[in-house]
Structures are given as C-alpha cells and as structure tokens.
Coordinates of N, CA and C in Angstrom, one line a residue:
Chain A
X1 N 17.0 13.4 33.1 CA 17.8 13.0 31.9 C 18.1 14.3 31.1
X2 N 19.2 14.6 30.9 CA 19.5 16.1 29.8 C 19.1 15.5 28.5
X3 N 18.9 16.9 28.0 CA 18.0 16.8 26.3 C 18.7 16.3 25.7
X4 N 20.0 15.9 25.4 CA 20.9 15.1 24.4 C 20.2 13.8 24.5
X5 N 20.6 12.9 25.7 CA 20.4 11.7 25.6 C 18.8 11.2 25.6
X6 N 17.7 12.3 26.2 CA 16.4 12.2 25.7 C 16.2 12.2 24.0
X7 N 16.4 13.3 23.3 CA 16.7 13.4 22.0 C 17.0 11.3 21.2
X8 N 18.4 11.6 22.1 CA 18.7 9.6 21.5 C 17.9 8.8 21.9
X9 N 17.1 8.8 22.9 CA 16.1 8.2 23.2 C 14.9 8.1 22.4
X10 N 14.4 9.3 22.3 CA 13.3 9.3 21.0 C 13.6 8.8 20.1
X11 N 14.7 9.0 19.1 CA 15.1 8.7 18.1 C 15.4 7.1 17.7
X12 N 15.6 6.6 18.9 CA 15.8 5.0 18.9 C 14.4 4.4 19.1
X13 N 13.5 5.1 19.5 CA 11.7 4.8 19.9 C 11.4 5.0 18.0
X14 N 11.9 6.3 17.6 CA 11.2 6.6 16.4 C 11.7 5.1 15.0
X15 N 12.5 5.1 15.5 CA 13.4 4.3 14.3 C 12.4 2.6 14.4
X16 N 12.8 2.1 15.9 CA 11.5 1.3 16.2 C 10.4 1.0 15.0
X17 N 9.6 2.1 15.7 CA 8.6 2.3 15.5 C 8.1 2.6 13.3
X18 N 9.4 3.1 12.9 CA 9.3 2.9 11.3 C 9.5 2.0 10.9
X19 N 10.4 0.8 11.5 CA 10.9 -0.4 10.8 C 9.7 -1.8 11.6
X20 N 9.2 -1.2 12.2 CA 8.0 -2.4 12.8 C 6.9 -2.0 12.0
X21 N 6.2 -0.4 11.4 CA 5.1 -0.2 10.7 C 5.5 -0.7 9.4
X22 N 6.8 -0.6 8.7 CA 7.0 -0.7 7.4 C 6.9 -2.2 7.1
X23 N 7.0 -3.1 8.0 CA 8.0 -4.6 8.1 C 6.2 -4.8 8.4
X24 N 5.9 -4.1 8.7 CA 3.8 -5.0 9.1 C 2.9 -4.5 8.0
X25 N 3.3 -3.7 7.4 CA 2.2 -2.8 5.8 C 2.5 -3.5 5.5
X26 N 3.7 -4.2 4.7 CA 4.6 -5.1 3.9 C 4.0 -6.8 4.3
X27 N 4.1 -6.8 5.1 CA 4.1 -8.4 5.5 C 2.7 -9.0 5.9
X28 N 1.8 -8.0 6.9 CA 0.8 -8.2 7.1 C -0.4 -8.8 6.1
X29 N -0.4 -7.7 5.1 CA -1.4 -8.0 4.1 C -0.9 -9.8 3.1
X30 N 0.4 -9.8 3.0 CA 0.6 -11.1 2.5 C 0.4 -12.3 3.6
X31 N 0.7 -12.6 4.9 CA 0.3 -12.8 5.7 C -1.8 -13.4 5.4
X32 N -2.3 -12.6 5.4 CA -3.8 -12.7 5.6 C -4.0 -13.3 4.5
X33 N -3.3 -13.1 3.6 CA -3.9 -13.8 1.9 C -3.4 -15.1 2.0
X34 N -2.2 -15.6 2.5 CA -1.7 -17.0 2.9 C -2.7 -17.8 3.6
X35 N -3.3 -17.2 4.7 CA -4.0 -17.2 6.0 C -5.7 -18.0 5.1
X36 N -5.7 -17.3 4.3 CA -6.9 -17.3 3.6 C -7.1 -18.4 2.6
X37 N -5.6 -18.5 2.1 CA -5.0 -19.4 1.3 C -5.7 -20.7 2.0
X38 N -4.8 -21.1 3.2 CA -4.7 -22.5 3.6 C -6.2 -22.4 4.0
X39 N -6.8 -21.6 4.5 CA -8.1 -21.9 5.2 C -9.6 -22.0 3.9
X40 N -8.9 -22.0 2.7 CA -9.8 -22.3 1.6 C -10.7 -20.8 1.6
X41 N -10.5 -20.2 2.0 CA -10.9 -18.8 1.7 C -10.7 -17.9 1.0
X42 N -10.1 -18.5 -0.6 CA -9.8 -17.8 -1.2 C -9.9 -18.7 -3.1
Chain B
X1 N -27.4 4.9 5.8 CA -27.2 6.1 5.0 C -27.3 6.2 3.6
X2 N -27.2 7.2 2.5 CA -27.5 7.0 0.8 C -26.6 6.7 0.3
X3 N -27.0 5.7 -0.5 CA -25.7 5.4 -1.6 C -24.7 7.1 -1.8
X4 N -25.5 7.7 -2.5 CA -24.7 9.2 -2.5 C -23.7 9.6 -1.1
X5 N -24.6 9.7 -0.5 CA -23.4 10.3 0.8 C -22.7 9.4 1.3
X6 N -22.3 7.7 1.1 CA -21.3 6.9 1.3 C -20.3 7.1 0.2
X7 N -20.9 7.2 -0.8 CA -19.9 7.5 -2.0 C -19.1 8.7 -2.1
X8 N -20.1 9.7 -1.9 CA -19.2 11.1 -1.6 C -18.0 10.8 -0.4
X9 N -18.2 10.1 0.7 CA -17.6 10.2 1.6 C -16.2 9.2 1.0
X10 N -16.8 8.1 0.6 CA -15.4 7.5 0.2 C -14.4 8.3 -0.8
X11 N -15.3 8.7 -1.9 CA -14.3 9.3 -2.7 C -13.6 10.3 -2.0
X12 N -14.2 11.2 -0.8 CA -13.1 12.3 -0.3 C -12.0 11.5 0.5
X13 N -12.3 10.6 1.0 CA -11.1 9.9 2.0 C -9.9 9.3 0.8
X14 N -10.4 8.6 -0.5 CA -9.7 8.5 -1.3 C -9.1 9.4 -1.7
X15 N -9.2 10.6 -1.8 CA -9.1 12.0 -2.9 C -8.0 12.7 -1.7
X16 N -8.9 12.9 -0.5 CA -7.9 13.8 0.0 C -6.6 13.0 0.8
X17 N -6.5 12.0 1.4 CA -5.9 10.9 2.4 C -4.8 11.2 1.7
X18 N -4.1 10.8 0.7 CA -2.9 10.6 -0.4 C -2.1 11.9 -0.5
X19 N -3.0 12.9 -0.4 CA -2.4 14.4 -0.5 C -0.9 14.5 1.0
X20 N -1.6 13.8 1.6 CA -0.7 13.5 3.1 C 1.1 13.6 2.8
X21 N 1.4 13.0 2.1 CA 2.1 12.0 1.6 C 3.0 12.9 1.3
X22 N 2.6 14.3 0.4 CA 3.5 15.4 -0.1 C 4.2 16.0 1.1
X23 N 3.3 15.9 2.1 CA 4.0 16.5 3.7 C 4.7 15.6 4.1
X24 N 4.2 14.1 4.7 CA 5.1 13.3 5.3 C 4.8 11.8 4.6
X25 N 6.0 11.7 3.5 CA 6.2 10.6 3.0 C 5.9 9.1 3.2
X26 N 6.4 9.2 4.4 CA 5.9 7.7 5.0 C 4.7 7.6 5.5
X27 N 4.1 8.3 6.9 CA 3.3 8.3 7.3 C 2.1 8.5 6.5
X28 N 2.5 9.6 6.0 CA 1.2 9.6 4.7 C 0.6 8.4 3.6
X29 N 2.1 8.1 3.3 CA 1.8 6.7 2.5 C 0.9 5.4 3.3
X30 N 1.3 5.6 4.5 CA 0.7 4.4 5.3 C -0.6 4.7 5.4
X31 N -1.0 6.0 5.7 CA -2.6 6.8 5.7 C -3.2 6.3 4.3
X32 N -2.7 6.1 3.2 CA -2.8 6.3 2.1 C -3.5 5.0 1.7
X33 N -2.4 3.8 2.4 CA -3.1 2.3 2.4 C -3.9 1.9 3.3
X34 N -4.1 3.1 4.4 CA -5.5 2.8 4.8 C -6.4 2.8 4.9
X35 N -6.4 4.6 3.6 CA -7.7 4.7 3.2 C -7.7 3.9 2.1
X36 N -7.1 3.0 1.0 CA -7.4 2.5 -0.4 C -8.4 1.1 0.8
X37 N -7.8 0.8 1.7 CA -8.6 -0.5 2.5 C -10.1 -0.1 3.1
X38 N -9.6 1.4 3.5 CA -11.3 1.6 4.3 C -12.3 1.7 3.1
X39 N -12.5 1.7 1.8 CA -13.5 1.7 1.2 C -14.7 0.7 1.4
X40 N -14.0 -0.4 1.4 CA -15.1 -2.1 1.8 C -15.5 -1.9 3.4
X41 N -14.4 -0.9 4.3 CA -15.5 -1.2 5.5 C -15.9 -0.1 5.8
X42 N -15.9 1.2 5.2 CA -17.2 2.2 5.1 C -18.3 1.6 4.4
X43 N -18.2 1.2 3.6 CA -19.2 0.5 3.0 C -20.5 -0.5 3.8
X44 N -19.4 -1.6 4.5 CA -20.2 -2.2 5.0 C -20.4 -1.5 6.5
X45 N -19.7 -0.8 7.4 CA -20.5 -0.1 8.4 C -21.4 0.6 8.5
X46 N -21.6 1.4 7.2 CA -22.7 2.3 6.9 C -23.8 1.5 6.1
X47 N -23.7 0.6 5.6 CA -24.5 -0.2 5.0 C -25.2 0.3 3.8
X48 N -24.3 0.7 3.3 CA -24.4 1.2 1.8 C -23.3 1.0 0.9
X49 N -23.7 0.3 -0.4 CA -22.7 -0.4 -1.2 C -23.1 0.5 -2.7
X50 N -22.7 1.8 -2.9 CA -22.6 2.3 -4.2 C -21.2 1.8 -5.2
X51 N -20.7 1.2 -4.8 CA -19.3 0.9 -5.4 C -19.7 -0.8 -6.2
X52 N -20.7 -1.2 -5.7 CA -21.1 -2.2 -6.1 C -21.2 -2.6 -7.8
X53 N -20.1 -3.5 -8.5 CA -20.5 -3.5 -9.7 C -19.5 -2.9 -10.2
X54 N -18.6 -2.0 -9.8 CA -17.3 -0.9 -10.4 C -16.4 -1.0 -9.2
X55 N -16.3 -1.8 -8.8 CA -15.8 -1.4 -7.5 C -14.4 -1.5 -7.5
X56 N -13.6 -2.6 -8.5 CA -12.4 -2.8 -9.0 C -11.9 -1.9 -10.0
X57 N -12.8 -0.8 -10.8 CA -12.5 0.2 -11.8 C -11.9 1.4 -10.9
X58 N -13.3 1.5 -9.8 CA -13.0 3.1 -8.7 C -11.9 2.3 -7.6
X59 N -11.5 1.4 -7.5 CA -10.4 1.3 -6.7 C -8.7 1.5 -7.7
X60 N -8.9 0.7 -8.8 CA -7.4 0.9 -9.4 C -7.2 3.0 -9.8
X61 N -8.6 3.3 -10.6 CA -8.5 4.8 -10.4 C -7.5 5.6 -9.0
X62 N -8.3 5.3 -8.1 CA -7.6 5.8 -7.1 C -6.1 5.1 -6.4
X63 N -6.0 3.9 -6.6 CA -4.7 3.1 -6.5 C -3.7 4.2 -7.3
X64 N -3.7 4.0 -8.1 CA -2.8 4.8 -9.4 C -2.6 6.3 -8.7
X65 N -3.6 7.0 -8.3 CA -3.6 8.5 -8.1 C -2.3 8.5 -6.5
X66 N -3.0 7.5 -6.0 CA -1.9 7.6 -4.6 C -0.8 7.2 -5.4
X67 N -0.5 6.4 -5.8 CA 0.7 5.9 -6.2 C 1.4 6.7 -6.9
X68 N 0.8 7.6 -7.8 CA 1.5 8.3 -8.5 C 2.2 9.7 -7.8
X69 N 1.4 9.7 -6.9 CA 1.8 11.0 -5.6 C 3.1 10.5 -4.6
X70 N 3.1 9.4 -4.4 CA 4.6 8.6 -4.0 C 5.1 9.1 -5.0
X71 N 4.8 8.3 -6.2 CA 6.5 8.8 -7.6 C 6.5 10.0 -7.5
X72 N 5.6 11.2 -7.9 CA 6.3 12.4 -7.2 C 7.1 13.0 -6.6
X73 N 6.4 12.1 -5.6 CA 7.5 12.6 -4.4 C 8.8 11.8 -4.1
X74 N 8.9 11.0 -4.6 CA 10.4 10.0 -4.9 C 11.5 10.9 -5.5
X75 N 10.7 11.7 -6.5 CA 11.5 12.2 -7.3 C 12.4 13.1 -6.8
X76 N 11.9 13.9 -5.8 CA 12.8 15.1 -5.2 C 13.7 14.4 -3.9
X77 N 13.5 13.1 -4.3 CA 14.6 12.2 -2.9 C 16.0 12.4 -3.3
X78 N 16.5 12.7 -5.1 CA 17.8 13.2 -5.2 C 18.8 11.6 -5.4
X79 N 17.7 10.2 -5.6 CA 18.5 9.2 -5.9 C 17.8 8.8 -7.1
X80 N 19.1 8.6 -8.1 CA 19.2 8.2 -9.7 C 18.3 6.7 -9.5
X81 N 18.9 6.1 -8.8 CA 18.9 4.5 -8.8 C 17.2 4.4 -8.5
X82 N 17.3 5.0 -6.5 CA 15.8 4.6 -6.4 C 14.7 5.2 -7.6
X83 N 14.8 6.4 -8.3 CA 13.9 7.0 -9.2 C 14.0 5.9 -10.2
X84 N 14.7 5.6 -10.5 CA 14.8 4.4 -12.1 C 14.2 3.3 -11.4
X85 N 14.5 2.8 -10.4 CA 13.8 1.4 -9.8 C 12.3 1.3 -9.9
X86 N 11.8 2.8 -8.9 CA 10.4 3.2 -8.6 C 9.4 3.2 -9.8
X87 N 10.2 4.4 -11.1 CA 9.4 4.8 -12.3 C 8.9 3.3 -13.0
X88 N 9.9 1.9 -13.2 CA 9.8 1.2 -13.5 C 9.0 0.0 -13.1
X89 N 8.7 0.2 -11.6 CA 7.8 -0.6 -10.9 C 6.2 -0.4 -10.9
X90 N 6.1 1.3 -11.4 CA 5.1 2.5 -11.7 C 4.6 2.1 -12.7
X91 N 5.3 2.0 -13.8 CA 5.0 1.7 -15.0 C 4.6 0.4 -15.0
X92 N 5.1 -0.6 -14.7 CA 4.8 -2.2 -14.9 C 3.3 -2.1 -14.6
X93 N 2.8 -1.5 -13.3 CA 1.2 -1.8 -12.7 C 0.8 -1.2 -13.4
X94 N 1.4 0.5 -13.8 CA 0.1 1.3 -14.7 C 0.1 0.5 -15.7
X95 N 0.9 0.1 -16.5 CA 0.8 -0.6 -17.7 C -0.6 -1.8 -17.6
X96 N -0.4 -2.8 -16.6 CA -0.9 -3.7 -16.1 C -2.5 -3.4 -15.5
X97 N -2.3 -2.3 -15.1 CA -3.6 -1.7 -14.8 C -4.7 -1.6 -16.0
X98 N -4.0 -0.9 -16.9 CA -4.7 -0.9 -18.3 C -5.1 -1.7 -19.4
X99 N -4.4 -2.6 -19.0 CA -4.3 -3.8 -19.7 C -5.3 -4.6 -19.7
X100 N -5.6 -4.9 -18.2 CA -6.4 -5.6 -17.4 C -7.9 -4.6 -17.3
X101 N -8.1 -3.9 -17.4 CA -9.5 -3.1 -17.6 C -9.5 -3.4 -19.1
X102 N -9.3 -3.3 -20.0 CA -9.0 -3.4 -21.9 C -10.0 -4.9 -21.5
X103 N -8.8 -5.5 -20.8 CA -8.9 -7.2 -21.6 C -9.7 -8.3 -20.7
X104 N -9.5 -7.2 -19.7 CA -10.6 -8.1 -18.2 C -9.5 -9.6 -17.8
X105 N -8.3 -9.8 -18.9 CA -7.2 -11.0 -18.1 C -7.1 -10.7 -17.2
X106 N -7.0 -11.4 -15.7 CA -6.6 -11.3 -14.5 C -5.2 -11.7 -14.0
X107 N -4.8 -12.9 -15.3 CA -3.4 -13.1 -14.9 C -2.6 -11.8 -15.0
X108 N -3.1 -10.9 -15.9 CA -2.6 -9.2 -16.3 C -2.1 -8.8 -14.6
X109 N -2.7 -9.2 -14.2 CA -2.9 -8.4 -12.8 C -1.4 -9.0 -11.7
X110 N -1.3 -10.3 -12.2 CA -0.1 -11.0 -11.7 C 0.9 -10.9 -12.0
X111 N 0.8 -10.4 -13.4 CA 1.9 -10.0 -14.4 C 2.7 -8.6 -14.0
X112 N 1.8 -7.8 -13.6 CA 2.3 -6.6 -13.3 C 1.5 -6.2 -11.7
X113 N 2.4 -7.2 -10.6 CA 1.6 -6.6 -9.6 C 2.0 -5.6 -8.7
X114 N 1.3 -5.1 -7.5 CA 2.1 -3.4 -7.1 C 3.1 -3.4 -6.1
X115 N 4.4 -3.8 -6.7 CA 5.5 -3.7 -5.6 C 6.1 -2.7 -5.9
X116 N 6.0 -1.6 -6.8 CA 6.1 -0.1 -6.4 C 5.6 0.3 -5.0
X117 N 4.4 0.2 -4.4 CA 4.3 0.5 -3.1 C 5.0 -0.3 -2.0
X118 N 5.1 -1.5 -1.9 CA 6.1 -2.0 -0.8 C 7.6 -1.5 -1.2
X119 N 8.3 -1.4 -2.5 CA 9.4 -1.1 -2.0 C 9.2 0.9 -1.9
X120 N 8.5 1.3 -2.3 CA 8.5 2.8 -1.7 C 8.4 3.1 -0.5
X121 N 7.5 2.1 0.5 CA 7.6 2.1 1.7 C 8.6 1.8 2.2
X122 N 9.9 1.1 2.1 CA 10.9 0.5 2.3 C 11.8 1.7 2.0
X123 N 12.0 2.5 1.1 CA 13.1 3.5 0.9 C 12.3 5.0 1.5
X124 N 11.3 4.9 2.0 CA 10.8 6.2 2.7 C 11.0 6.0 3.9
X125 N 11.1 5.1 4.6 CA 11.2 4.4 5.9 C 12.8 4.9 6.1
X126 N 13.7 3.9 5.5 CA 14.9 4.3 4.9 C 15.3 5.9 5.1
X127 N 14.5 6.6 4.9 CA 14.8 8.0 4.5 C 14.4 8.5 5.8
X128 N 13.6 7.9 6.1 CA 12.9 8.8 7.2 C 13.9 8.9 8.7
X129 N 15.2 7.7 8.9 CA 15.8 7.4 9.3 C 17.2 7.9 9.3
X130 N 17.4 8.3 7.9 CA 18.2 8.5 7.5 C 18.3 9.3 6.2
X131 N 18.1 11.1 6.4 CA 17.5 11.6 5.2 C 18.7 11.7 3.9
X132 N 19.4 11.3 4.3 CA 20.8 11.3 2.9 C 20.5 9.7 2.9
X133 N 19.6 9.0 3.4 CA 19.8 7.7 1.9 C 19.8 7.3 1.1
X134 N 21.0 7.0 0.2 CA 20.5 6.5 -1.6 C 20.9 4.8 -1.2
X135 N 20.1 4.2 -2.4 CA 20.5 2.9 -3.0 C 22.5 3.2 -2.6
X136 N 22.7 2.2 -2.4 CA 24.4 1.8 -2.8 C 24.5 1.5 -4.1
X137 N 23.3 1.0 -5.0 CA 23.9 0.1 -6.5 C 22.6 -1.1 -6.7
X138 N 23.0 -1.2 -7.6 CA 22.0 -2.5 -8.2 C 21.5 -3.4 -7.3
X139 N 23.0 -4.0 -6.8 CA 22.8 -5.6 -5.9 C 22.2 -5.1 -4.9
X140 N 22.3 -3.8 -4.0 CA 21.1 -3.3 -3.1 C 19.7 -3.1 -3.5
X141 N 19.4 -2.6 -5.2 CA 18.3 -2.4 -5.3 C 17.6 -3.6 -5.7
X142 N 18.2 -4.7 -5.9 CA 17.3 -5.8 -6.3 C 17.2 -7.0 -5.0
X143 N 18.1 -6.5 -3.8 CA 17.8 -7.1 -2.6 C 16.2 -7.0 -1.8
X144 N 16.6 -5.2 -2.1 CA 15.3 -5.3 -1.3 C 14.1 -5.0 -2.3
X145 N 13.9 -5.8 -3.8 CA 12.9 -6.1 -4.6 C 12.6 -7.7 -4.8
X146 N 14.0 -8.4 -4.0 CA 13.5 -10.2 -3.8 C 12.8 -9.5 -2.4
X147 N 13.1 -8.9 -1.6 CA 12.5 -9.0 -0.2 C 11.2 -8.5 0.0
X148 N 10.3 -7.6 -0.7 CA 9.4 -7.5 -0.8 C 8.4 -7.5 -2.1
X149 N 8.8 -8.5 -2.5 CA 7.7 -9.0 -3.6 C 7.3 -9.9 -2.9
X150 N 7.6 -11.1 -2.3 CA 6.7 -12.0 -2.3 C 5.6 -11.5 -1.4
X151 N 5.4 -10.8 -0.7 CA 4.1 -10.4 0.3 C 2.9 -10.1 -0.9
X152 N 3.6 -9.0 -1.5 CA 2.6 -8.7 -2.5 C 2.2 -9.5 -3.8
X153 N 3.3 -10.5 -4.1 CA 2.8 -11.2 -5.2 C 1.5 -12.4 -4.3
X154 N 1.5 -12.6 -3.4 CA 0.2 -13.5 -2.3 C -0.9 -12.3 -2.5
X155 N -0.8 -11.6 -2.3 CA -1.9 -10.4 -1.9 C -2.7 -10.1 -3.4
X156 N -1.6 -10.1 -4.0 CA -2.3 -9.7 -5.3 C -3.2 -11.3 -6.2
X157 N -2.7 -12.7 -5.6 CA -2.9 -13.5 -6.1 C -4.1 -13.8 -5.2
X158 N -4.4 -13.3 -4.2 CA -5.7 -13.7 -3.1 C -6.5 -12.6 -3.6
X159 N -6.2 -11.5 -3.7 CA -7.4 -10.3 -3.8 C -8.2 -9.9 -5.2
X160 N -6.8 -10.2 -6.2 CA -7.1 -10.0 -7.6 C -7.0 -10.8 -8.4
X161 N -6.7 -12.0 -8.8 CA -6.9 -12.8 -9.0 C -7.5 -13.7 -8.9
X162 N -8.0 -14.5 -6.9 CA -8.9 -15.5 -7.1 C -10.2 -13.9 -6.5
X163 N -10.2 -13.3 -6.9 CA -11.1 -12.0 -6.1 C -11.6 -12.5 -5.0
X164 N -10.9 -12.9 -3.6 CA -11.6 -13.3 -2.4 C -11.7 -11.7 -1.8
X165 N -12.5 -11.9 -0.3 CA -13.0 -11.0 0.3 C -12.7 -10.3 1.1
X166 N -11.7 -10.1 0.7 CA -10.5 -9.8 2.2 C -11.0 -9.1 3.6
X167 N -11.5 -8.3 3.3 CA -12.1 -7.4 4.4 C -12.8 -8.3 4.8
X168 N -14.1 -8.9 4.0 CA -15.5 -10.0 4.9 C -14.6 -10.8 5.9
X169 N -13.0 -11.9 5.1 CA -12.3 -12.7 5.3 C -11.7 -12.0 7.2
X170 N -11.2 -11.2 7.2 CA -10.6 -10.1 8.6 C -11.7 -10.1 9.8
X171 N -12.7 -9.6 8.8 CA -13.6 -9.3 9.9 C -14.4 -10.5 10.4
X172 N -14.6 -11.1 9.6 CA -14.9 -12.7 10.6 C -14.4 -13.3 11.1
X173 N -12.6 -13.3 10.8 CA -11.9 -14.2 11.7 C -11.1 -13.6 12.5
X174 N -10.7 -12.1 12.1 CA -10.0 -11.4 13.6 C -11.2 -10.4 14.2
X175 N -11.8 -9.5 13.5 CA -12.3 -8.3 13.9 C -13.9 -9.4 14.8
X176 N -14.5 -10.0 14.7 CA -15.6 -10.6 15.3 C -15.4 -12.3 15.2
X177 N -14.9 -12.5 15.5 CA -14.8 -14.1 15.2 C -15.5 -15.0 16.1
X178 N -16.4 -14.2 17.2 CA -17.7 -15.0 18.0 C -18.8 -14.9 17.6
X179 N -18.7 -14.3 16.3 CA -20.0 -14.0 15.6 C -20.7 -15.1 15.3

C-alpha cells in the first residue's frame, strides 16, 4: 500500500477513535448514574 | 500503605496528570478525567483513605485546577465564540464551586454543573480533527451545549447531590460482580 493511502488510512482509524473516546467520556459517566438511578443506588 | 504516602501519591497524579493537556489537548484532558476518578480507587486498592472527611473540598480544588488548564489552553484555539462559551461555562462551576463550599447547598452544585468539561472535550476532539475548527455561530454553539448537558447534569445529580458511590457502585457491578 503507498504512504498516501496508508496516511488516509490512519487518519480515518484516528478520527474513529476521537469521536468514540469523546462520545464515551461524555456519555459513559451519565450512563452509570442512570444505571445507579433505576437500580436504587443512588 | 500510610495515609501519607497514598496521599502524596494522589496529590502527584492530580498535580501532575492535567499538565498533559498543555501538550495534547484532548488526550491529556481525557488523562485528566482519569486521574480526577483514580483518587477513590487508589484509595481503596491501597487501602488507605487520607482523603477521608475532605474528600469533596480536595477533589473540587483539583477539579478547578485541571479545568482551568483546559481554559488556558482554549484560549490559544483562536475562536471568539468557543472562548466566550467555555469562559462562561468556567465561570458558572467556579462560581458554583464556591458557593457550595460557603453554604454547603448542594442544589448549588446542580445549579452550576460541569459542562465546561464535556463541551471542551467536544471542541478539542473537533480540533484535533480538524485544526482550523471554529464554532460556525450561536445556533452551533448551543447545539452542542443541549447535546452534552444532559450526561452531566445525571452525573452531577448522582454523584453530588444524592452523594452515591460511584466507584463502590462500578466496582461491584462491572469491575467484580461475583463477588
């Protein structure tokens, strides 16, 4: 594979990978407090 | 291990983890929220609780410090909009922060909860993608402040408010739940 379309490759891994960490920091933690919510754990 | 050397250890993970952030915005910030979380489970893996009794004082101290090292670093992002959004979301918690240690109200805490950090993670992400991102305008910057408030307004209403246990809550039902 030449380095251009490796390069686009990464880049579409990297992008991935910021919008799934950002979208789970964000969501996760409200998530568990809901979670905690219904289960009277809170 | 000693109250002292758990506590020394926490405060460095707090102290230094946040510095990250000046290098790499995002990543760092995410380091950032993981060390404000590892305090409760250094604690209990080492089985030493010096934080015991202050433990909500030395957490917003250090909340505010990372947070304020985001606004910093927002600032040289070169967007009018997101800086006016961010300083404002900064200000609401600091304000609320202080308020709430004064008055010990906890609805304080609901009133002014921390969606400066979810949407900074949102426009560093943003950036990190795309390093000429600004806001487009208003109706963009209050989209993605309906979109990520509600996680945090739950989080803040479970953690600081009804003060449950979040970490105890994790670790018994995902981290060991045959226990």
């Amino acid at each position: 594979m030449e380095a251009r379309a490796l390069r686009a490759r990464f880049e579409r891994v990297r992008r991935v990978v910021v919008v799934a960490g950002v979208g789970a920091v964000i969501l996760v933690p409200g998530a568990v407090a809901l979670w905690m919510l219904l289960a009277g754990r809170a | 291990m000693s109250d002292e050397a758990v506590l020394a250890l926490v405060v460095a993970v707090r102290a230094l983890v946040p510095l990250l952030i000046f290098r790499w915005n995002l990543a760092g910030a995410f380091l950032a929220i993981a060390a404000d979380g590892s305090d409760a489970v250094i604690q209990d893996v080492l089985g030493a609780e010096p934080l015991r009794g202050w433990y909500h004082e030395f957490d917003k101290v250090f909340d505010t410090y990372y947070l304020g090292i985001a606004l910093w670093v927002a600032r040289s992002w070169g967007d009018r909009l997101a800086w006016t959004v961010l300083v404002s979301l900064f200000a609401l918690r600091a304000a609320g922060v202080v308020v709430f240690e004064l008055t010990g109200a906890r609805a304080v805490i609901l009133a002014a909860p921390n969606i400066f950090e979810n949407y900074y993670l949102v426009l560093a992400g943003l950036r990190s993608m795309d390093s000429g991102y600004r806001l487009s305008g208003w109706r963009e910057a209050l989209v993605w402040l309906v979109l990520v408030s509600p996680p945090k307004l739950l989080q803040e209403y479970v953690m600081h408010y009804r003060e449950a246990q979040t970490w105890r809550f994790v670790r018994d039902e995902i981290v060991t739940p045959w226990d």
